[in-house]
Tab-separated table of C-alpha atoms in Angstrom:
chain	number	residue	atom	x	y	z
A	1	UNK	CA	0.000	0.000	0.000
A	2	UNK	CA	1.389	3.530	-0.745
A	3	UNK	CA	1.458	6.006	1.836
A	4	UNK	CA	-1.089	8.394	2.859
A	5	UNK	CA	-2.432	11.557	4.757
A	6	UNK	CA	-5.790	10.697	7.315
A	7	UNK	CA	-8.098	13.596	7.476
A	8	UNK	CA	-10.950	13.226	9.916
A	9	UNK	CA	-14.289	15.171	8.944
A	10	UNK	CA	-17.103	15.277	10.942
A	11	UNK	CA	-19.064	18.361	9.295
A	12	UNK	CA	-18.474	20.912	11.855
A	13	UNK	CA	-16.063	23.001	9.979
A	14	UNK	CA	-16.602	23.698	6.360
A	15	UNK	CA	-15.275	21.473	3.357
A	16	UNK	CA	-12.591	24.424	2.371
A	17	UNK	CA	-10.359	23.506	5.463
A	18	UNK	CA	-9.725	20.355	4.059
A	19	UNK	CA	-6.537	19.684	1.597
A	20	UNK	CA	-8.613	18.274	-0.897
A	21	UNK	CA	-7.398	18.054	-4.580
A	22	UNK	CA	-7.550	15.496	-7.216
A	23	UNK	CA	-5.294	12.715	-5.270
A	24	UNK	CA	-7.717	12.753	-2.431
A	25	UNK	CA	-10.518	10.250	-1.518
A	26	UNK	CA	-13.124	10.118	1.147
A	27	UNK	CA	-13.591	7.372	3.368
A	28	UNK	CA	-16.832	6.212	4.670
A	29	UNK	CA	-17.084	2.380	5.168
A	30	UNK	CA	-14.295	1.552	3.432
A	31	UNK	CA	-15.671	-1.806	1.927
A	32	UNK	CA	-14.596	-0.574	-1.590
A	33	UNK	CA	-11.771	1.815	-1.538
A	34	UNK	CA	-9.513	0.031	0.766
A	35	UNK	CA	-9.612	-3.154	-1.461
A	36	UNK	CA	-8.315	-1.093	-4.152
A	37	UNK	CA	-6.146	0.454	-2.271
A	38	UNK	CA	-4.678	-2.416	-1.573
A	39	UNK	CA	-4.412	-3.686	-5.163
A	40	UNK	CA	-2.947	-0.200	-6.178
A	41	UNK	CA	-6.283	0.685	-8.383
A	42	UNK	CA	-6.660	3.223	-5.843
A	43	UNK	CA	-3.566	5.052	-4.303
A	44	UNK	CA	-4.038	8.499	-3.024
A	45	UNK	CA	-2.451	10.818	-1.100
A	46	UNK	CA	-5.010	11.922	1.259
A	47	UNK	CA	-7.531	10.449	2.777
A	48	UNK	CA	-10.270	12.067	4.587
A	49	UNK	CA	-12.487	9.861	7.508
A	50	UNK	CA	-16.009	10.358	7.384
A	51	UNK	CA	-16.384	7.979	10.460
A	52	UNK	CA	-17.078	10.885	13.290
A	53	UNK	CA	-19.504	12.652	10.465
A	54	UNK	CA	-22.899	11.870	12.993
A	55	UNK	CA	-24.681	14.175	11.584
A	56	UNK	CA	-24.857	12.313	8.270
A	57	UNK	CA	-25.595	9.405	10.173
A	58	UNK	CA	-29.222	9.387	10.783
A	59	UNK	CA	-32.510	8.754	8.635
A	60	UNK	CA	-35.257	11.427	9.181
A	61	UNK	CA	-38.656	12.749	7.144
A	62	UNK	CA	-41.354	14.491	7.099
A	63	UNK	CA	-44.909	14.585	5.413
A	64	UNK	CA	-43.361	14.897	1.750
A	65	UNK	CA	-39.670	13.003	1.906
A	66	UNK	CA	-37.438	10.662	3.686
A	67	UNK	CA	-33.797	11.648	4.109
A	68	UNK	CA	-31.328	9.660	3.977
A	69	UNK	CA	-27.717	10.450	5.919
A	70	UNK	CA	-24.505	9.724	3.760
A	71	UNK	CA	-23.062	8.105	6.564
A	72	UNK	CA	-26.182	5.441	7.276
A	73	UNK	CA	-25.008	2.042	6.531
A	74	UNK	CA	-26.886	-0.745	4.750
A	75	UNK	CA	-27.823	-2.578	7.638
A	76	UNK	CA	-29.587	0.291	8.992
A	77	UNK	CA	-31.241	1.731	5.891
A	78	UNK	CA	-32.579	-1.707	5.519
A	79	UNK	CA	-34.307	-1.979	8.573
A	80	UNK	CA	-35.553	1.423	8.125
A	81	UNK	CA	-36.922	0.844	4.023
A	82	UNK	CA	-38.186	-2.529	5.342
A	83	UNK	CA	-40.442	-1.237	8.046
A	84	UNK	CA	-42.068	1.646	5.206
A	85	UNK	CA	-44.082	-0.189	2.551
A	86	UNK	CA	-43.979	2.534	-0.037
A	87	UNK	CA	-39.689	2.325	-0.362
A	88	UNK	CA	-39.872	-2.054	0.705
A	89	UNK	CA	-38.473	-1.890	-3.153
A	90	UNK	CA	-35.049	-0.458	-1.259
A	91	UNK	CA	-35.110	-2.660	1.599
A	92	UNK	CA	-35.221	-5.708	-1.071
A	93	UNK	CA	-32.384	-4.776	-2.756
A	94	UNK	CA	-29.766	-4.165	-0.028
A	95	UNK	CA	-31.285	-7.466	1.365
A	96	UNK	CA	-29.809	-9.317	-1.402
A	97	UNK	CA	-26.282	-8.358	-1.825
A	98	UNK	CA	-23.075	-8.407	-0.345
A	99	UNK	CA	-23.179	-10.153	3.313
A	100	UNK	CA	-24.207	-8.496	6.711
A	101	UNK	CA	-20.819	-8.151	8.038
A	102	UNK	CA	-20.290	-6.091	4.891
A	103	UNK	CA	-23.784	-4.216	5.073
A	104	UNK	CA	-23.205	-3.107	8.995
A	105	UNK	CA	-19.451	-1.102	7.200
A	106	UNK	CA	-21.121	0.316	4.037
A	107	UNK	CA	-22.646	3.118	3.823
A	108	UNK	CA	-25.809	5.105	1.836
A	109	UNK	CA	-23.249	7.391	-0.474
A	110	UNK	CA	-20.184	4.877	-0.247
A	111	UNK	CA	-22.815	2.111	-2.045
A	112	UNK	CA	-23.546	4.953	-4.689
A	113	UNK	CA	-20.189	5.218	-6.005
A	114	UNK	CA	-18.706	2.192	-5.381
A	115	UNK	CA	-16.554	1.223	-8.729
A	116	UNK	CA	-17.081	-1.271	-11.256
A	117	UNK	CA	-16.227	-5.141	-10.202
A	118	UNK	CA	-14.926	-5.571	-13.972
A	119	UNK	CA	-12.104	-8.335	-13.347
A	120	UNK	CA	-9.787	-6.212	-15.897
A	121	UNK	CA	-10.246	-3.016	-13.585
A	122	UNK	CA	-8.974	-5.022	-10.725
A	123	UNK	CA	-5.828	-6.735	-12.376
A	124	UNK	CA	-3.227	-3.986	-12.929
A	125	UNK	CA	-1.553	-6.108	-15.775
A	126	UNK	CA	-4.373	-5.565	-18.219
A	127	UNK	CA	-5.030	-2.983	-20.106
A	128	UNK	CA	-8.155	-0.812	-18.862
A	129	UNK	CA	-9.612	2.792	-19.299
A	130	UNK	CA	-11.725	3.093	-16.403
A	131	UNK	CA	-8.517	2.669	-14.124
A	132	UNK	CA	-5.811	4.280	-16.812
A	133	UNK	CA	-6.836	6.269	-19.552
A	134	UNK	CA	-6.119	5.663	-22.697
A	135	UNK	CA	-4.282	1.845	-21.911
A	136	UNK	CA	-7.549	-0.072	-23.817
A	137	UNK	CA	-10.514	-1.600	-22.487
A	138	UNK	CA	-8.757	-5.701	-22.374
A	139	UNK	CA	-13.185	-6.486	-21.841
A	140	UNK	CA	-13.833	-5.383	-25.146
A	141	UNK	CA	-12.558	-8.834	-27.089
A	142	UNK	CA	-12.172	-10.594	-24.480
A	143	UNK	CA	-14.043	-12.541	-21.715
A	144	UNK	CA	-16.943	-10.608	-20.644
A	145	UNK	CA	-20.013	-12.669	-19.595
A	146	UNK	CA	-20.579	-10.106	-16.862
A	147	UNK	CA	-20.916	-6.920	-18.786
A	148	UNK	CA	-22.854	-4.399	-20.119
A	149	UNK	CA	-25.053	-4.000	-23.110
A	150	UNK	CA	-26.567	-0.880	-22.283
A	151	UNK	CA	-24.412	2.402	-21.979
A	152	UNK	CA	-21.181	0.797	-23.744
A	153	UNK	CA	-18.183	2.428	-25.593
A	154	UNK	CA	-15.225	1.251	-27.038
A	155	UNK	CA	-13.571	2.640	-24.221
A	156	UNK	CA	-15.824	0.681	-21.659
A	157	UNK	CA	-18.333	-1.783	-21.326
A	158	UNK	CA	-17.963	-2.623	-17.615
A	159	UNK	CA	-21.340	-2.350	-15.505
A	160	UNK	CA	-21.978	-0.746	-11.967
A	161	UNK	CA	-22.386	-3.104	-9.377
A	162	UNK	CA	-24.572	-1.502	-7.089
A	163	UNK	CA	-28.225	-3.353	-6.328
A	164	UNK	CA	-29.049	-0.340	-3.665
A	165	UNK	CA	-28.559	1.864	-6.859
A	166	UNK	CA	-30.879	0.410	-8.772
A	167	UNK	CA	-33.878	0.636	-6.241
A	168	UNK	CA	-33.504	3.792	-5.822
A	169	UNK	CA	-33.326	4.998	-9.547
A	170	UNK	CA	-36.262	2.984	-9.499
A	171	UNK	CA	-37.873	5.199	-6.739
A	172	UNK	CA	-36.369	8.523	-8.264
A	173	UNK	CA	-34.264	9.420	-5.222
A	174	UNK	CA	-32.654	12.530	-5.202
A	175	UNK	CA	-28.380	13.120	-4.306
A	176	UNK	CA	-27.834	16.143	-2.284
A	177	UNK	CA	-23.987	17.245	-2.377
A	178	UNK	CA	-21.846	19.734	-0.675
A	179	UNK	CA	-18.944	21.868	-1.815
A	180	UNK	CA	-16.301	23.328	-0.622
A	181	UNK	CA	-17.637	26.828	-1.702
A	182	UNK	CA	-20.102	26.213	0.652
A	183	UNK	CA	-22.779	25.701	-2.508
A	184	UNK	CA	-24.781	23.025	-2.027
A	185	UNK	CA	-26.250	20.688	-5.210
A	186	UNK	CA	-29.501	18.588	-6.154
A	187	UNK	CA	-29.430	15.855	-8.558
A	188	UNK	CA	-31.679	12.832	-9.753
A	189	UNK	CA	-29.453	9.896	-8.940
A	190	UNK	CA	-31.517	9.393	-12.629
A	191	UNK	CA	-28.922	11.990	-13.685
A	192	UNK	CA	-25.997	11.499	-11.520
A	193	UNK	CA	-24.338	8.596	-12.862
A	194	UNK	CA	-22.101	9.389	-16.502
A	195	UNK	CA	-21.850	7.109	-19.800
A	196	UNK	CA	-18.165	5.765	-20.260
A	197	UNK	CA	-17.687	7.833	-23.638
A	198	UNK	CA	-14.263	8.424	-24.172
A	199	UNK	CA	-13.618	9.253	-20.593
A	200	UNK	CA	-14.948	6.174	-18.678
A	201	UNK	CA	-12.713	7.150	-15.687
A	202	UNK	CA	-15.150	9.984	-14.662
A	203	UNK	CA	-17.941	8.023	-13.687
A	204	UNK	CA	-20.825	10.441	-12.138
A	205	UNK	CA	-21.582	14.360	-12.000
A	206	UNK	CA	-19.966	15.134	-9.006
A	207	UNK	CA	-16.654	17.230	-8.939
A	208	UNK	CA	-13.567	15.862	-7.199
A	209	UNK	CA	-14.245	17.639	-4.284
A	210	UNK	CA	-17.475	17.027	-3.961
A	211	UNK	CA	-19.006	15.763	-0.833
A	212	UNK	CA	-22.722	13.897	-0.809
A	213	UNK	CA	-24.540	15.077	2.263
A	214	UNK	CA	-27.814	12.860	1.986
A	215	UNK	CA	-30.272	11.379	-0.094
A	216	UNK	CA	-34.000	11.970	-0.170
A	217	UNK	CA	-36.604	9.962	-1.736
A	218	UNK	CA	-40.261	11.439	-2.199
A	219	UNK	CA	-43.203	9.798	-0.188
A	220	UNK	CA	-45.774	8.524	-2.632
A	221	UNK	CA	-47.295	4.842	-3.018
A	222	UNK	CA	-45.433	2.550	-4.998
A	223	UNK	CA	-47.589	-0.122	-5.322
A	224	UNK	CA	-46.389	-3.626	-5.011
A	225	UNK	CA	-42.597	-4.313	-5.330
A	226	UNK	CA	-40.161	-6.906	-6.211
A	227	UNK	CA	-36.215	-6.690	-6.399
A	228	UNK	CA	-35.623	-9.877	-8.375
A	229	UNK	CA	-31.551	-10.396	-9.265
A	230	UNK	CA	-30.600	-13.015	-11.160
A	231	UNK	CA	-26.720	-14.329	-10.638
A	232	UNK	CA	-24.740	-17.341	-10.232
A	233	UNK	CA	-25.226	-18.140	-6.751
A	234	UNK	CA	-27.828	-17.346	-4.567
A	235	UNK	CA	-26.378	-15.097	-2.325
A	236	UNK	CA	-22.913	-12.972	-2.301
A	237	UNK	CA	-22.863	-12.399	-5.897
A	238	UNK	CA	-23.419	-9.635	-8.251
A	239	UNK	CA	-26.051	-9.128	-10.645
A	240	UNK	CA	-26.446	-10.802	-13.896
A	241	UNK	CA	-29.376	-9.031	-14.609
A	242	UNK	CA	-31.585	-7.861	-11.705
A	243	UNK	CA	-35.104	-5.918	-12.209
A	244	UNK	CA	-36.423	-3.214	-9.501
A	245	UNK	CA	-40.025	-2.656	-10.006
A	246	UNK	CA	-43.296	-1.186	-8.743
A	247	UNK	CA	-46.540	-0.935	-10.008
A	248	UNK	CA	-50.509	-0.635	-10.013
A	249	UNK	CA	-53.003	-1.175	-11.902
A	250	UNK	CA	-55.995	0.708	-12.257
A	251	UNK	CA	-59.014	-0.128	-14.773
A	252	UNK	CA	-57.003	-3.057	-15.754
A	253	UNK	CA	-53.917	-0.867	-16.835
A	254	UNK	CA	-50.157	-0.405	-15.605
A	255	UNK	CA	-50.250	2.857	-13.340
A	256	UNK	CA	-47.215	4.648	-11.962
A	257	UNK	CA	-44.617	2.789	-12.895
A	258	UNK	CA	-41.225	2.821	-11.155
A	259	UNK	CA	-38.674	0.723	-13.086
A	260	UNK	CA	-34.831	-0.029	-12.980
A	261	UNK	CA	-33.135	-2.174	-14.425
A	262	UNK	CA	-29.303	-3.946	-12.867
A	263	UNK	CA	-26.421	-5.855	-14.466
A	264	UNK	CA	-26.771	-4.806	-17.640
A	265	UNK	CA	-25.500	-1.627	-17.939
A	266	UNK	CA	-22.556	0.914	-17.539
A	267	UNK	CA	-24.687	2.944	-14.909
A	268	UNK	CA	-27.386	1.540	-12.755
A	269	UNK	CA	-30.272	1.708	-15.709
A	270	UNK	CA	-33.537	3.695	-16.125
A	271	UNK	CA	-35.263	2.045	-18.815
A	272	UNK	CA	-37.455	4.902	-20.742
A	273	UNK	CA	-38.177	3.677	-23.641
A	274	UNK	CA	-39.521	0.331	-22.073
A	275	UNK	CA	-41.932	2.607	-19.224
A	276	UNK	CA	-43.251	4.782	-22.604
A	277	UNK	CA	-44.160	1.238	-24.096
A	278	UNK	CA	-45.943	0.070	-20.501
A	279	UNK	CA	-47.621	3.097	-18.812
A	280	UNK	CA	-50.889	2.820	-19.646
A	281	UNK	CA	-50.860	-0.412	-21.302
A	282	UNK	CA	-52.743	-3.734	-20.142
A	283	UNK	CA	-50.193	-6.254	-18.413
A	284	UNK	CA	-50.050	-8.980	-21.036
A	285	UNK	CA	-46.846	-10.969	-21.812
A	286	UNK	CA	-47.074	-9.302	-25.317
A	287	UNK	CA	-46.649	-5.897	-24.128
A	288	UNK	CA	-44.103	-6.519	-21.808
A	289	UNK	CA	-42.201	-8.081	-24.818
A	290	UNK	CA	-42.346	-4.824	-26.996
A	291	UNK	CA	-41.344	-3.339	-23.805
A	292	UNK	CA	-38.344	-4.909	-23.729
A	293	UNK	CA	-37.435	-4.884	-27.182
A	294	UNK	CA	-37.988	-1.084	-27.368
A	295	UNK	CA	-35.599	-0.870	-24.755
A	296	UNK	CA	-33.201	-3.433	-26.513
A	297	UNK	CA	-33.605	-1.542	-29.724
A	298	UNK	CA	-29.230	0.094	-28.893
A	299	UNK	CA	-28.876	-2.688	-27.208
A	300	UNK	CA	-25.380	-4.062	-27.970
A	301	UNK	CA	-23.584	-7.584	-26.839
A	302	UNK	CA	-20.033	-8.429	-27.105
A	303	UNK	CA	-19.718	-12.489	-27.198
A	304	UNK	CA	-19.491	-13.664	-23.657
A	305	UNK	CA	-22.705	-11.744	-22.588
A	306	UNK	CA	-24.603	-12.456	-25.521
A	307	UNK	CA	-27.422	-13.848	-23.543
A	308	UNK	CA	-28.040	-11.202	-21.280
A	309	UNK	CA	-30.191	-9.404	-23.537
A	310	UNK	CA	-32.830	-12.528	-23.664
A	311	UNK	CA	-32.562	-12.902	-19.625
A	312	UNK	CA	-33.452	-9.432	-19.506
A	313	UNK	CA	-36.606	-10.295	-21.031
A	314	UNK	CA	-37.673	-13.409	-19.342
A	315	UNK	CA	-36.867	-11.378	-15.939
A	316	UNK	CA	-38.497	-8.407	-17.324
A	317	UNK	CA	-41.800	-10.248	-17.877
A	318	UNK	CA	-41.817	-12.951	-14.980
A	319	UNK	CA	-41.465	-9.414	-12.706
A	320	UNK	CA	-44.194	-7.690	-14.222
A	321	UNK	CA	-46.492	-10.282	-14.569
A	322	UNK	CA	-46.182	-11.591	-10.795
A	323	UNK	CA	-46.924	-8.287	-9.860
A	324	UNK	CA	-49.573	-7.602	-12.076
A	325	UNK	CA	-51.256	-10.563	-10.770
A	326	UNK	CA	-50.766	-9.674	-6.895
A	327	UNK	CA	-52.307	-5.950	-7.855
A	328	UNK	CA	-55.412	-7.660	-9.121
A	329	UNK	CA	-55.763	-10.076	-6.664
A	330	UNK	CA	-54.811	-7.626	-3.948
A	331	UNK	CA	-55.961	-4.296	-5.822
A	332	UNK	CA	-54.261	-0.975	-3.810
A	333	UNK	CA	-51.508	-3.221	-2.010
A	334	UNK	CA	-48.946	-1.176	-0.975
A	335	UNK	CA	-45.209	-3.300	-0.561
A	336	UNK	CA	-43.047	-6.380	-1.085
A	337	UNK	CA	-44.289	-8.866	-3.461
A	338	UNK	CA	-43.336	-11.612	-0.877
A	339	UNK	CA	-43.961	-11.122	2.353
A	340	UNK	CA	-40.188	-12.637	3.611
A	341	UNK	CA	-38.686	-10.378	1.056
């Protein structure tokens, strides 16, 4: 491991009496950076502790929002999302990844921009963009069964990780930021996370010294929800292809659709062209199918994950359609598909 500078931070004096510049990282739970840290993906010179940050620590709300503290970990957000039918989409997805031990250290804005598990990022001896500019992207022609086929470049095609992500692009959560200015920042996590382009090392909007403060997610009903991932195990693995989705129906139509889709792409994915195709529509397989291949339309696959496109739409519909079914039989049922979810 090189050597480094610890900062503490815990939000009492202002960002500007930090050394911050571009070889500087913050450190919440640690679960990502110090791994690549130790592989020298990550070396910089200054690290700055976010562990006596309380304030950002806590999960509050109030008749229109929930807010969500940087600093709350998995475990606890969770619990919280679990206990509040209208976000159980949120609990269901930091349910099923990574293990407890891991969920009790990460945190709500360390999940957010945790990097890409691409095996080529990870191994210093291959060639990869994301990590070193202009080296090559050694996923392009080579193995990459666990890639992405929305978002790509021929600079990158390596997918976010994050399941918690996914939820809550499904749930249109907004990022609240801080600068050292002082100036403070809203954006749509919809909006916050950047294509690869030609400059897949800058991954969201954020500038490098940048701090997220919270997120918040609106209070509105969400109709019933289902996280459904789809990987190689059944537990402790990334996504394949996962699906976040909530939904009603009203006179026998899809109403309010929230949508997200994981493992496919080089961001966590809101799927717009496939929610133009549903709103409104009746929830038949046939619908759900020109959903998806509306969605699929730029689509593009590069040998390895060649069938990810086609488990995209059998996980697509079997979501939908489950749900669909639990609306009618349960009409106005607000939660988790599955009660143990």
């Amino acid at each position: 491991m090189q050597p480094f500078t610890l900062h503490h931070y815990n939000g009492e004096k202002p960002l500007s009496s930090l050394p911050l510049d571009t070889r500087s990282r913050f450190l919440a739970g640690g679960t990502n950076l110090i791994d690549l840290m130790k592989l020298q993906v990550e070396t910089p010179k200054t690290l700055v502790s976010l562990a006596k940050w309380d304030k950002a620590n806590t999960i509050s709300e109030d008749d229109n929002y929930y807010y969500i503290g940087a600093m709350v970990t998995n475990s606890d957000l969770a619990k919280f999302a679990h206990m509040q039918p209208n976000v159980s989409l949120l609990a269901q997805a930091l349910l099923s990844g990574a293990t407890v031990q891991l969920r009790n250290r990460a945190t709500t804005a360390g999940n957010l921009l945790q990097r890409t598990r691409c095996y080529y990022f990870y191994d210093t001896t291959k060639a990869c963009n994301k990590r070193e500019p202009g080296t090559g992207c050694s996923a392009y022609d080579s193995m990459n069964r666990i890639h992405a086929i929305f978002g790509t470049s021929e600079s990158c095609i390596a997918t976010h990780p994050s399941d918690m992500a996914v939820a809550m692009i499904a749930l249109n959560a907004q990022v609240h930021t801080q600068q050292p200015d002082g100036n403070t920042r809203q954006i749509a996590l919809r909006d916050f996370y950047r294509e690869p382009g030609d400059m897949p090392h800058i991954e969201t909007q954020l500038d490098e010294d940048e701090l997220i403060t919270h997120v918040s997610i609106k209070k509105k009903a969400n109709g019933t929800q289902h996280y459904h991932k789809v990987r190689d195990r059944s537990s402790y693995a990334f996504a394949l292809v996962s699906v976040a989705a909530g939904l009603k129906i009203e006179d026998g139509r899809f109403k309010d659709l929230s949508l997200a889709f994981g493992g496919v792409g080089t961001k966590p994915w809101y799927p717009q062209k496939a929610i133009s195709v549903l709103e409104g529509a009746e929830p038949t397989q046939e619908v759900i199918l020109q959903a998806a291949e509306a969605e699929l339309s730029e689509a593009k696959t590069f040998g390895s994950n060649d069938f990810k496109p086609e488990l995209l739409r059998r996980t697509l519909t079997k979501v939908l359609l489950e749900l669909a079914e639990h609306q009618v039989k349960h009409p106005g049922h607000e939660g988790a598909l599955y009660d143990n979810a």
